mmCIF file of C-alpha atoms and ligand atoms in Angstrom:
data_model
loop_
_atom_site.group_PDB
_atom_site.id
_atom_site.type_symbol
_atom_site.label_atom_id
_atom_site.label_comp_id
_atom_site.label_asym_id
_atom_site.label_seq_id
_atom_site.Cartn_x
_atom_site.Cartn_y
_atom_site.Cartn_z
ATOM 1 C CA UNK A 922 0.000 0.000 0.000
ATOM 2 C CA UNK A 923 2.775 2.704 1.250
ATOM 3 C CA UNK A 924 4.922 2.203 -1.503
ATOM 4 C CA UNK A 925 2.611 3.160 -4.825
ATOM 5 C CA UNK A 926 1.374 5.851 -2.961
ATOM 6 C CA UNK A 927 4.853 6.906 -2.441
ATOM 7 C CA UNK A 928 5.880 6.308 -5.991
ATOM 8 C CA UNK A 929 2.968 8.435 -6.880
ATOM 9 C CA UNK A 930 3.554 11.543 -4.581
ATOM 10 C CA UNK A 931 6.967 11.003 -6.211
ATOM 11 C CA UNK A 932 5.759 11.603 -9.755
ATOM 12 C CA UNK A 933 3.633 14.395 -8.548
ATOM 13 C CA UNK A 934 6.925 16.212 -7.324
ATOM 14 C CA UNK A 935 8.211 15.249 -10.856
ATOM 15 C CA UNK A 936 5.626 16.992 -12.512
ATOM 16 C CA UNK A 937 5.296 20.193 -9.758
ATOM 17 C CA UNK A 938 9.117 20.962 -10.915
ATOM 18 C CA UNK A 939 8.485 20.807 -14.278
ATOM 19 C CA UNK A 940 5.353 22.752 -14.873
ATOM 20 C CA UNK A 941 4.655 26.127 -13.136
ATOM 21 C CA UNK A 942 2.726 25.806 -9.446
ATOM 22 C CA UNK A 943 -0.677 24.639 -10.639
ATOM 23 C CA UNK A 944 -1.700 23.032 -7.146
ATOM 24 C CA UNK A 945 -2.241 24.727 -4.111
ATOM 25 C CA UNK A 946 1.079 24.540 -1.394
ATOM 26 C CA UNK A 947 -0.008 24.448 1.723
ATOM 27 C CA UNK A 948 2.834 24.014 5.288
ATOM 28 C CA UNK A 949 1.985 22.101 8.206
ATOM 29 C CA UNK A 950 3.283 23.934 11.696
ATOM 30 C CA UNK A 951 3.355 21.439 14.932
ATOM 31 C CA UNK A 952 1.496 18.629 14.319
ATOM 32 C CA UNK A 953 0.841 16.703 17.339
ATOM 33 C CA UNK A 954 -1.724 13.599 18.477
ATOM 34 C CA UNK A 955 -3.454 13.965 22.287
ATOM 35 C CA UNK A 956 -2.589 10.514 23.736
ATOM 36 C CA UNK A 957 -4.775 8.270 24.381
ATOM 37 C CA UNK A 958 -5.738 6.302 28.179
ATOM 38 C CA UNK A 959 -6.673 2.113 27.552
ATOM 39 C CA UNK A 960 -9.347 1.952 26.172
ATOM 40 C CA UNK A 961 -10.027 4.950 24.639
ATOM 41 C CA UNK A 962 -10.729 4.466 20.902
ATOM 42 C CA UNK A 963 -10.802 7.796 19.311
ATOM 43 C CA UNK A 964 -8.112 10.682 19.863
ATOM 44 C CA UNK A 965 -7.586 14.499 17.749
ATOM 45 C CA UNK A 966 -4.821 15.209 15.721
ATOM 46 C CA UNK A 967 -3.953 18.989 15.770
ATOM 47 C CA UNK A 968 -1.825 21.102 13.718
ATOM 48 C CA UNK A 969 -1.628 24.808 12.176
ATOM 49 C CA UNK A 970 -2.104 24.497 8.278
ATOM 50 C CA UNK A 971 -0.837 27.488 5.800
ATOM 51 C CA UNK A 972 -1.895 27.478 2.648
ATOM 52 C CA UNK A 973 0.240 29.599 -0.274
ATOM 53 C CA UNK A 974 -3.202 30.146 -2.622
ATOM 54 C CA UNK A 975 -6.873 29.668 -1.535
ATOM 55 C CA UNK A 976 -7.660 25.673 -0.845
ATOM 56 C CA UNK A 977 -9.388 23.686 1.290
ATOM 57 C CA UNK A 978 -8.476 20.647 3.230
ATOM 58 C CA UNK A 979 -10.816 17.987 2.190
ATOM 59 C CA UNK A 980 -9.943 14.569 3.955
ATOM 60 C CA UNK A 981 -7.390 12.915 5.931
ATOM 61 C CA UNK A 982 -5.858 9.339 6.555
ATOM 62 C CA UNK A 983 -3.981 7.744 9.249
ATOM 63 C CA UNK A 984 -3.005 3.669 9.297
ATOM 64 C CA UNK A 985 -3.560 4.478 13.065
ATOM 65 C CA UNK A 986 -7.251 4.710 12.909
ATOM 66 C CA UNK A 987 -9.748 2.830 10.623
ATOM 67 C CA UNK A 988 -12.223 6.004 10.529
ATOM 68 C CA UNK A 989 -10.426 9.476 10.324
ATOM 69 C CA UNK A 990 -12.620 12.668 9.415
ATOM 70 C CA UNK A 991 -12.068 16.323 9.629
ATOM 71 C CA UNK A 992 -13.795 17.828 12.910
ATOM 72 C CA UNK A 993 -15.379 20.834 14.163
ATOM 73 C CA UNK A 994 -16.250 21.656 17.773
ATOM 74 C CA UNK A 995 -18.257 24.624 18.562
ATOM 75 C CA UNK A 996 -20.831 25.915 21.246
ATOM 76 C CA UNK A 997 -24.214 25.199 20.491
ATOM 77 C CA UNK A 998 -26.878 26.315 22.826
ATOM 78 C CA UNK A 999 -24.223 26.066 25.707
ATOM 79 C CA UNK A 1000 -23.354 22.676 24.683
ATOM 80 C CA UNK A 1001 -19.661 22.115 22.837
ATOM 81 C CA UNK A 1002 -20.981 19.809 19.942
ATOM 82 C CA UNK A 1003 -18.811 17.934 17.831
ATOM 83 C CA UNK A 1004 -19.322 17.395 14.036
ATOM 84 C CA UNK A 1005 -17.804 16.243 10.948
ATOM 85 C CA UNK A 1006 -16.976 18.634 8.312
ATOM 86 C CA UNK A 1007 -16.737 18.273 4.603
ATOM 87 C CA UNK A 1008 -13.834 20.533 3.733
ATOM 88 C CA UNK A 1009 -12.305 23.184 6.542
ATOM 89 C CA UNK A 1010 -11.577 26.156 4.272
ATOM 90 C CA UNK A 1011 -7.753 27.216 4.304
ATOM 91 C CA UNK A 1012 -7.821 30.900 3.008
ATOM 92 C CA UNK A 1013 -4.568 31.900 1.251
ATOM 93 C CA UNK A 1014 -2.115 33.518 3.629
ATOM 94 C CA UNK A 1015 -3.821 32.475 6.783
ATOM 95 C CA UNK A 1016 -2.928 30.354 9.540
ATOM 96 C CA UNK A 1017 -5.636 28.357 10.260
ATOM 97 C CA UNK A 1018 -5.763 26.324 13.343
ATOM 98 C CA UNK A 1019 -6.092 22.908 14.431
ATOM 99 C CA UNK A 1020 -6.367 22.633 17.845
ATOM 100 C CA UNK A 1021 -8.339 20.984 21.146
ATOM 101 C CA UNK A 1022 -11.700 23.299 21.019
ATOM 102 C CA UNK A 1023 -11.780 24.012 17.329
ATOM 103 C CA UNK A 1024 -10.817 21.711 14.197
ATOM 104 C CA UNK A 1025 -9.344 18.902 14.690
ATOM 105 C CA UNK A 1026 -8.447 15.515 12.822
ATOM 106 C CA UNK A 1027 -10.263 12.886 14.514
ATOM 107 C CA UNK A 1028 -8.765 9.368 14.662
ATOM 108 C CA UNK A 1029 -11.839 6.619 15.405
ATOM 109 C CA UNK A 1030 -11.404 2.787 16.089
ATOM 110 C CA UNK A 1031 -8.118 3.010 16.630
ATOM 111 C CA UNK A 1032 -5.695 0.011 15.711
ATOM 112 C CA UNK A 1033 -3.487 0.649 18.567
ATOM 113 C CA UNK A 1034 -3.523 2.643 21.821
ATOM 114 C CA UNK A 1035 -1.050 5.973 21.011
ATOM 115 C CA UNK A 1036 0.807 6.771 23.329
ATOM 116 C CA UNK A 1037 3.514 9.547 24.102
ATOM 117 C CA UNK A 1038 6.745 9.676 22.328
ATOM 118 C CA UNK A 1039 5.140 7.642 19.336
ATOM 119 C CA UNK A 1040 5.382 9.162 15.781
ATOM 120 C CA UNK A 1041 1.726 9.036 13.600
ATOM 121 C CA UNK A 1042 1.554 9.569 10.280
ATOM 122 C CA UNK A 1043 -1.042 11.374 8.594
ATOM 123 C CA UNK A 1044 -1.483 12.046 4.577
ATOM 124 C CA UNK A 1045 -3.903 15.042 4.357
ATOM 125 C CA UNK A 1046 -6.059 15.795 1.371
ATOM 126 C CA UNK A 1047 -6.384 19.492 0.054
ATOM 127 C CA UNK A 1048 -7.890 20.924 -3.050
ATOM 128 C CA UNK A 1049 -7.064 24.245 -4.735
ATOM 129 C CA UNK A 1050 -10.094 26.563 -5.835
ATOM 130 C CA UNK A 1051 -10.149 24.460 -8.951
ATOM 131 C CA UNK A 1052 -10.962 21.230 -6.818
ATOM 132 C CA UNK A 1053 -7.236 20.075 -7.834
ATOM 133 C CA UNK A 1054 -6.293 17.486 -4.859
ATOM 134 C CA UNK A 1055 -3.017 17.033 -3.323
ATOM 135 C CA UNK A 1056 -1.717 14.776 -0.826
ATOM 136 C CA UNK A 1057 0.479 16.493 2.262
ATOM 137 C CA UNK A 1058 1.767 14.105 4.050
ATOM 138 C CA UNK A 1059 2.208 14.579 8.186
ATOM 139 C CA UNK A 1060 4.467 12.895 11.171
ATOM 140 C CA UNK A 1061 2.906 14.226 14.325
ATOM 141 C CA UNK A 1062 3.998 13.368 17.576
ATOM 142 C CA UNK A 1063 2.052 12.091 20.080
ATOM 143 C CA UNK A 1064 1.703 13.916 23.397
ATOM 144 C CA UNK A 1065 0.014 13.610 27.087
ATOM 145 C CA UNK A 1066 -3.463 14.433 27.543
ATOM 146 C CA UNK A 1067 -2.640 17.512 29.552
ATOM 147 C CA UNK A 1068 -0.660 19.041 26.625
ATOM 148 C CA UNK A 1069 -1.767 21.927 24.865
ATOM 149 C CA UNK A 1070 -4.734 24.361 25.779
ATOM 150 C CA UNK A 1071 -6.582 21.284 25.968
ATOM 151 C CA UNK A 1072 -9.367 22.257 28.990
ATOM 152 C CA UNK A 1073 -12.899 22.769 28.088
ATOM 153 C CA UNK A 1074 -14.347 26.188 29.325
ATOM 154 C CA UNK A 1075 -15.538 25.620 32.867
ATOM 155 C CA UNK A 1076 -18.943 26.448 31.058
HETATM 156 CU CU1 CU B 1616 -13.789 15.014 16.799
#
């Protein structure tokens, strides 16, 4: 599986040098996954994605989960509420943040309990206004439940 993927991504770099930009280049700042406790089958993936032209990030993979989709968590009636989201807009220029609270990749049905230290990969999807995809691919490290601004408000 990894390894026509890879030779695929490869000819896609091929192809990027040779012909101007045409797909939309977007950086990934501090990726990181929260760690999980036993038992616990689902976990977020958080990061701070930059794209160079208007795009949108439009799915996401992990062999580290058998169900990964693109979250949103917001306040609703006083309630945070959880949902899935078919493409989180990435505005050209603009940081846009991943993070416990907000968006986040959600990893369901895990295949193995994450814990700290361990490295998870993650190939994102993103399309350009034209609805070109590309694959970004993403090592984030996994870290402690506590890390990161992680606490729900106290209401
Ligand atoms: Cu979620």
């Amino acid at each position: 599986m990894t390894i026509p993927r890879f030779a695929a991504l490869l000819t896609l770099a091929a192809t990027l040098a040779a012909a101007p930009l045409a797909v939309a280049q977007v950086t990934v700042a501090d990726p990181w996954v929260r760690a999980v406790v036993a038992g616990q089958m689902a976990t977020g993936a958080f990061m701070r994605l930059t794209a160079a032209t208007d795009a949108a990030l439009v799915d996401a993979a992990s062999p580290v989960a058998r169900i990964v989709e693109i979250h949103e968590m917001k306040m609703e009636g006083g309630v945070m509420k959880m949902s899935a989201v078919d493409r989180l807009p990435l505005p050209a220029g603009k940081a846009v943040d991943l993070k416990p609270g907000g968006y986040h990749v959600m990893l369901m049905d895990l295949v193995a309990p994450l814990k700290e230290g361990d490295t998870v990969p993650i190939t994102l999807t993103v399309a350009d206004k034209a609805g070109k995809t590309q694959k970004v691919e993403v090592r984030a490290a996994v870290r402690a439940l506590t890390a990161g601004p992680s606490r729900m408000p106290a209401k």
